[in-house]
PDB file of C-alpha atoms and ligand atoms in Angstrom:
ATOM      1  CA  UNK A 732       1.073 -16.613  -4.155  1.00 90.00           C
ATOM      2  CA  UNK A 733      -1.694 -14.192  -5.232  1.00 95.00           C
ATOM      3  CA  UNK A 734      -2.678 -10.513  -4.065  1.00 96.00           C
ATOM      4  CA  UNK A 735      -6.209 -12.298  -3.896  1.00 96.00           C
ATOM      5  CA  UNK A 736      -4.446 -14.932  -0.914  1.00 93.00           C
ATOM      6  CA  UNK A 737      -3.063 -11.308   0.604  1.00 93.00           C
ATOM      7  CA  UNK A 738      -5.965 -10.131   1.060  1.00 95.00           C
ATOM      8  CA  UNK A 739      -7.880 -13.175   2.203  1.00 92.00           C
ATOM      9  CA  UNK A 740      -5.246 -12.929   5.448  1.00 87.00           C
ATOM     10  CA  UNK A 741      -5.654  -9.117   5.569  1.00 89.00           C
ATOM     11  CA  UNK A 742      -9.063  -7.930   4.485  1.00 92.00           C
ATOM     12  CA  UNK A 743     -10.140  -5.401   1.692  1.00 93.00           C
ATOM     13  CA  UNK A 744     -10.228  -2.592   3.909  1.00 94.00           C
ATOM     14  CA  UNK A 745      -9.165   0.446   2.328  1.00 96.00           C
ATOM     15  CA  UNK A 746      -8.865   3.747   4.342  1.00 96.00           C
ATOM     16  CA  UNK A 747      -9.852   6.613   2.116  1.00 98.00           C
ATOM     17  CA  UNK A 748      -9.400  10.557   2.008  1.00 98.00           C
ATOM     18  CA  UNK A 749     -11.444  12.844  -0.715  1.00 98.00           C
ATOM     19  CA  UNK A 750      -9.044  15.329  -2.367  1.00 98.00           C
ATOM     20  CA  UNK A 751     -10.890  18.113  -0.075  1.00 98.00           C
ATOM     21  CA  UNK A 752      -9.680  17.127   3.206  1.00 98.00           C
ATOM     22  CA  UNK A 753      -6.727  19.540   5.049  1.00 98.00           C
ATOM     23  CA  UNK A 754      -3.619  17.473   5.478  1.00 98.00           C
ATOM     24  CA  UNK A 755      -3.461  18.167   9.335  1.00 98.00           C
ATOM     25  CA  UNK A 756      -7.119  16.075   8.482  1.00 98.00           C
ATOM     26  CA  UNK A 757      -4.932  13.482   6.521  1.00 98.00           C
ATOM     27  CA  UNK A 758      -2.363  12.966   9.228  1.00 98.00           C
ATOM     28  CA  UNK A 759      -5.256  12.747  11.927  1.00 98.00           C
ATOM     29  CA  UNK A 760      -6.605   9.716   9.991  1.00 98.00           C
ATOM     30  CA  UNK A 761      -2.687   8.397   9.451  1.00 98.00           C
ATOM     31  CA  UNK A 762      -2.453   8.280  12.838  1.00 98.00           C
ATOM     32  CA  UNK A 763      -6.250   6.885  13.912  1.00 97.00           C
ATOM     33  CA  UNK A 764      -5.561   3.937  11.621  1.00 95.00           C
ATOM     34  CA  UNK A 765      -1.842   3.520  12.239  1.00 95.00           C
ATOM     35  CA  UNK A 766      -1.020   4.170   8.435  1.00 95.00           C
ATOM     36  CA  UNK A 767       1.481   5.499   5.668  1.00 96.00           C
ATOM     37  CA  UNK A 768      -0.460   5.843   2.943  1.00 97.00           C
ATOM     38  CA  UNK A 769      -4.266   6.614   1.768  1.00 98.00           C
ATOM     39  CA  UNK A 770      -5.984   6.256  -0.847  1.00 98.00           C
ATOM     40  CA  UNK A 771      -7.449   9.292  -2.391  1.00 98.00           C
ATOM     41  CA  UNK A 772     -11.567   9.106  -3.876  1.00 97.00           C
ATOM     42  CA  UNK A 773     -13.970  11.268  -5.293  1.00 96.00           C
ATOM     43  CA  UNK A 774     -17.395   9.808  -6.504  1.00 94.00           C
ATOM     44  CA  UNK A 775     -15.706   9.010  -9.582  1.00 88.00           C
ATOM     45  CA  UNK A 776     -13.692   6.897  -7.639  1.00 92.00           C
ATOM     46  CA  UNK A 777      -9.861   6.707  -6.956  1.00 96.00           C
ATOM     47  CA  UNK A 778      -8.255  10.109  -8.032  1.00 97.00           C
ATOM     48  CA  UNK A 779      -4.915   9.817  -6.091  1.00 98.00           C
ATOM     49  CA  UNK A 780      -3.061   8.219  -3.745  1.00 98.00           C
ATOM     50  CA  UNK A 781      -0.738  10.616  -0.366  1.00 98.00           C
ATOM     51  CA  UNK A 782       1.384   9.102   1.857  1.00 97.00           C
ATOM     52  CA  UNK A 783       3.529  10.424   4.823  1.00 97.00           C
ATOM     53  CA  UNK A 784       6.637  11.030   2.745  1.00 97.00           C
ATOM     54  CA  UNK A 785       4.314  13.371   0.210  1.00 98.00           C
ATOM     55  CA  UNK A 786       3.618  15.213   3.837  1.00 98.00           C
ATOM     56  CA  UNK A 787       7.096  15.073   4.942  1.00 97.00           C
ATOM     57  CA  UNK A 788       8.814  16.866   1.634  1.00 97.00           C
ATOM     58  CA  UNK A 789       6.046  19.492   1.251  1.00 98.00           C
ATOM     59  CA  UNK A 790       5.845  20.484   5.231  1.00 97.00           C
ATOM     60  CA  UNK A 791       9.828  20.942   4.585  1.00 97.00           C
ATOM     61  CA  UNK A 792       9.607  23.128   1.871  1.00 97.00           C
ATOM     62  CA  UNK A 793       6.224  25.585   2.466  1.00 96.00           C
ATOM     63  CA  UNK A 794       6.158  25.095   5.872  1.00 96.00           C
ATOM     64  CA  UNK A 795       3.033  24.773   8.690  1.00 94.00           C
ATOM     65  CA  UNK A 796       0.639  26.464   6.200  1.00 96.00           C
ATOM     66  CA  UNK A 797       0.692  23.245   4.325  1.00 97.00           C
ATOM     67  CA  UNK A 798      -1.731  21.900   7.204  1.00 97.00           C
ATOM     68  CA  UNK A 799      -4.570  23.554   6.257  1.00 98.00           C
ATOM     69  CA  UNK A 800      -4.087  23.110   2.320  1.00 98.00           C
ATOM     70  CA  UNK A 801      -6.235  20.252   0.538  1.00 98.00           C
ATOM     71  CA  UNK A 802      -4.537  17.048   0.060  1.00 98.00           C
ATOM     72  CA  UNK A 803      -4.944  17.173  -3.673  1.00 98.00           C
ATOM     73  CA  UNK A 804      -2.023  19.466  -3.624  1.00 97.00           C
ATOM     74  CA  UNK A 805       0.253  16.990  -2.606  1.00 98.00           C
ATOM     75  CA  UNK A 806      -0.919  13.595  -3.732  1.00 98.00           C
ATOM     76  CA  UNK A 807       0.297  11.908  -6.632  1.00 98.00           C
ATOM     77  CA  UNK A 808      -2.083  11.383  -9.277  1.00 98.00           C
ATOM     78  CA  UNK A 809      -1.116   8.617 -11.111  1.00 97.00           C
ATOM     79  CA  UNK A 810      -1.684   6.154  -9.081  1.00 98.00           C
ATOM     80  CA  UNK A 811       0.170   2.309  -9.570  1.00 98.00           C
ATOM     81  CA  UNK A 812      -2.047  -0.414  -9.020  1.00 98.00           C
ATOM     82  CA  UNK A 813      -2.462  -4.220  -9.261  1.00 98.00           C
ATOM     83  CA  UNK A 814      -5.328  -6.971  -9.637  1.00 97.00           C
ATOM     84  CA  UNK A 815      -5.910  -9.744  -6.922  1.00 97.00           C
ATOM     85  CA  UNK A 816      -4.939 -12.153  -9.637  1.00 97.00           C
ATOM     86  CA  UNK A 817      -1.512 -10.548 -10.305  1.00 97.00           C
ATOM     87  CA  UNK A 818       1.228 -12.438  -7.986  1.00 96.00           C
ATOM     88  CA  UNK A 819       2.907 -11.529  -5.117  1.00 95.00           C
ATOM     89  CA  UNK A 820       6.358 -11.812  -7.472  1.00 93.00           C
ATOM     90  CA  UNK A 821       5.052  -9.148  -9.761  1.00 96.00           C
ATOM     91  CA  UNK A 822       4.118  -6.764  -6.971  1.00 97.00           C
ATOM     92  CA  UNK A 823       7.521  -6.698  -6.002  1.00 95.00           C
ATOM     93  CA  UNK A 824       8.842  -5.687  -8.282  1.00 96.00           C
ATOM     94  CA  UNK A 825       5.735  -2.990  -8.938  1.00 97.00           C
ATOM     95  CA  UNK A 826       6.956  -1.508  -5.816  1.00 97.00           C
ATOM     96  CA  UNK A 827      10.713  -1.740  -6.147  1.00 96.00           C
ATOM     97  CA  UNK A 828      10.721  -0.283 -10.196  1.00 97.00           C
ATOM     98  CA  UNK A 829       7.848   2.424  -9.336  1.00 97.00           C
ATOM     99  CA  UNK A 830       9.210   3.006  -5.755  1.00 96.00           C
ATOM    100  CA  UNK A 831       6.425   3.117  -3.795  1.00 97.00           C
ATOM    101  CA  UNK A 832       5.145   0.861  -0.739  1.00 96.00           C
ATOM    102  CA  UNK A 833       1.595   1.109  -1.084  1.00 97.00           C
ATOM    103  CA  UNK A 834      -0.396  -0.223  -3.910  1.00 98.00           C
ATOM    104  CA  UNK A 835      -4.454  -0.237  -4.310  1.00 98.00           C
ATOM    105  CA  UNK A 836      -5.916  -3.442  -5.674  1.00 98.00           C
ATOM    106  CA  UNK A 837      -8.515  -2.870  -7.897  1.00 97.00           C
ATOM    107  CA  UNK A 838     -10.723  -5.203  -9.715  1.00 95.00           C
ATOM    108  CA  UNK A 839     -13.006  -3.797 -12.414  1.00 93.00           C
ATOM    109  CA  UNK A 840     -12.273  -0.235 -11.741  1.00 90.00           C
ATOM    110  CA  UNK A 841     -13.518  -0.559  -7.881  1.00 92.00           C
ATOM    111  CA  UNK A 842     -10.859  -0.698  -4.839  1.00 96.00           C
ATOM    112  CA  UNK A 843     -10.832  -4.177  -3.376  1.00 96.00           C
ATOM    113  CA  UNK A 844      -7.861  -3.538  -0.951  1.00 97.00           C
ATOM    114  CA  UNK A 845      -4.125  -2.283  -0.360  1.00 97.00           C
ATOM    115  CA  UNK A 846      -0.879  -3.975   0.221  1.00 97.00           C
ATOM    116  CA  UNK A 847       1.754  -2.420   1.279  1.00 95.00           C
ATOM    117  CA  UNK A 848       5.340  -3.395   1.266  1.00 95.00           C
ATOM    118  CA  UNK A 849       4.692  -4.952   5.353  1.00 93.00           C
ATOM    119  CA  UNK A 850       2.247  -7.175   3.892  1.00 93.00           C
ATOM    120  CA  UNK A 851       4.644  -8.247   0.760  1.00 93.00           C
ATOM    121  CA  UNK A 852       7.294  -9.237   3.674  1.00 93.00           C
ATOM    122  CA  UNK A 853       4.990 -10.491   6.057  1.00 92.00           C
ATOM    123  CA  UNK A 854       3.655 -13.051   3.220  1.00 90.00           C
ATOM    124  CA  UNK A 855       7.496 -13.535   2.203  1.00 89.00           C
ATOM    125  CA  UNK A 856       8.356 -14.486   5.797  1.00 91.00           C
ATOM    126  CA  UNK A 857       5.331 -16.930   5.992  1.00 90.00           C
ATOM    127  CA  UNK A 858       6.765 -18.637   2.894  1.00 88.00           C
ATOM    128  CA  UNK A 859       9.687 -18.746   4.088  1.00 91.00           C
ATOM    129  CA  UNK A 860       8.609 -20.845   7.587  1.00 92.00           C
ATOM    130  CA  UNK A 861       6.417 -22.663   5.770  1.00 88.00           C
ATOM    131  CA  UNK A 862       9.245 -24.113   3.268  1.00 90.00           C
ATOM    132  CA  UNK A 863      11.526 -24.986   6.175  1.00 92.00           C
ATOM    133  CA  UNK A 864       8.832 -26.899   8.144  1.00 91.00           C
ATOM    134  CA  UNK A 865       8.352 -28.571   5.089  1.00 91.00           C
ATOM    135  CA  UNK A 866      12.079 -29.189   4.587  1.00 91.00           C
ATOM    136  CA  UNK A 867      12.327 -30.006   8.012  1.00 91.00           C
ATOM    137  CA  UNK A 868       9.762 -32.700   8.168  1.00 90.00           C
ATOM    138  CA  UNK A 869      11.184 -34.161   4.957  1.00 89.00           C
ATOM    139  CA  UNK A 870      14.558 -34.672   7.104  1.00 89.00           C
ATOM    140  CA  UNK A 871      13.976 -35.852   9.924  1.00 88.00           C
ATOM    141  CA  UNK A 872      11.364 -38.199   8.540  1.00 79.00           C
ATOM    142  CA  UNK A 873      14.071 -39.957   6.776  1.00 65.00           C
TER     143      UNK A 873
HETATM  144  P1  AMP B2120       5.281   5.535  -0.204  1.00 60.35           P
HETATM  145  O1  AMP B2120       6.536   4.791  -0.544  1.00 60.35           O
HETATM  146  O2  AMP B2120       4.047   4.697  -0.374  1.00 60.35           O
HETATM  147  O3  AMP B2120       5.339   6.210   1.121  1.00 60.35           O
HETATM  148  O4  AMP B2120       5.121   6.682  -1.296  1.00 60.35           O
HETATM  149  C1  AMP B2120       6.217   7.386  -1.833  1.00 60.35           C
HETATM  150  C2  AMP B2120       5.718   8.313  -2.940  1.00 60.35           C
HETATM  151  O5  AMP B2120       5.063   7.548  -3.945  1.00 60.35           O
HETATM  152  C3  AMP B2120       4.695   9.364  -2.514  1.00 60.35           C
HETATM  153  O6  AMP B2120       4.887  10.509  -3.330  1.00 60.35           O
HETATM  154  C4  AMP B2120       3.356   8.736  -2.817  1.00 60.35           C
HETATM  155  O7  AMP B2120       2.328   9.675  -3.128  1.00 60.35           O
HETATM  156  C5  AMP B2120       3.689   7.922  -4.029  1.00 60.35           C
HETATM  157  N1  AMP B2120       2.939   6.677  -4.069  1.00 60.35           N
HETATM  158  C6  AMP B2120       2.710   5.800  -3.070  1.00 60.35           C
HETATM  159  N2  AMP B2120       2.004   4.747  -3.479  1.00 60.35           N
HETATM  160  C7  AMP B2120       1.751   4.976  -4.797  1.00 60.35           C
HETATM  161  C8  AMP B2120       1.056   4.263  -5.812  1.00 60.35           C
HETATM  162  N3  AMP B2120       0.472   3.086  -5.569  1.00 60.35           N
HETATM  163  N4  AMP B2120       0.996   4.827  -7.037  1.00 60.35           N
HETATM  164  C9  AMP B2120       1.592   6.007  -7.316  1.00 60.35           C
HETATM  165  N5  AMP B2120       2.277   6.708  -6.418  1.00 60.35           N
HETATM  166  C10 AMP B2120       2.353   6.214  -5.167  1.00 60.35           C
END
């Protein structure tokens, strides 16, 4: 399976942050759209990526003054991503070597979407049900 067939279940919806915004801003819009990560843009486009765990280890170490800091202090700049035409396979192991759970798909330089690792198992566990209907139709048709 493709990041393309991903997306076709999920959308291309990307939330987005500009490097500007406070974090107690960022984890306002975490929490509106139920998310870990976002995706960080400026007109020239994507410039970073922040999710909770960035928010997590700084709050720890400077404390509640991080709220009203920009969240290009704490996002990570070099940002992994994919292509809709790389496979689901691939992405795995994106995520497991670079150790991250949330990768932007682009596709000629523009965002076309995210997947995070609950997609990658969703889509996994879809397989997976799929295969053993299969298998289980071949069975008990003889
Ligand atoms: P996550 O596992 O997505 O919560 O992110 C863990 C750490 O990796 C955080 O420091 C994120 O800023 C960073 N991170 C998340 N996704 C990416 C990505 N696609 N590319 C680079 N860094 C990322």
């Amino acid at each position: 399976m493709r990041i393309a067939d991903v997306l076709r279940n999920k959308g291309s919806a990307v939330a987005t942050i500009t490097p500007e915004t406070s974090v107690a801003g960022l984890l306002t819009e975490l929490a509106v759209h139920n998310i870990g990560a976002m995706v960080v843009v400026s007109p020239d486009g994507v410039v970073g990526i922040v999710s909770e765990r960035d928010v997590v280890r700084a709050l720890q170490r400077r404390g509640a003054e991080l709220l009203t800091q920009p969240v290009s202090e704490i996002m990570t700049s070099m940002v992994v991503t994919c292509s809709p035409e790389d496979s689901v396979d691939s992405l795995t192991r994106l995520m497991t070597e670079n150790r991250v759970r949330h990768v932007p798909v682009l596709q000629n330089g523009r965002l076309a979407g995210i997947v995070s690792i609950g997609d990658v198992v969703k889509t996994r566990m879809e397989e997976l049900e799929a295969q053993q209907e299969q298998l289980q139709a071949y069975i008990t048709r003889g």
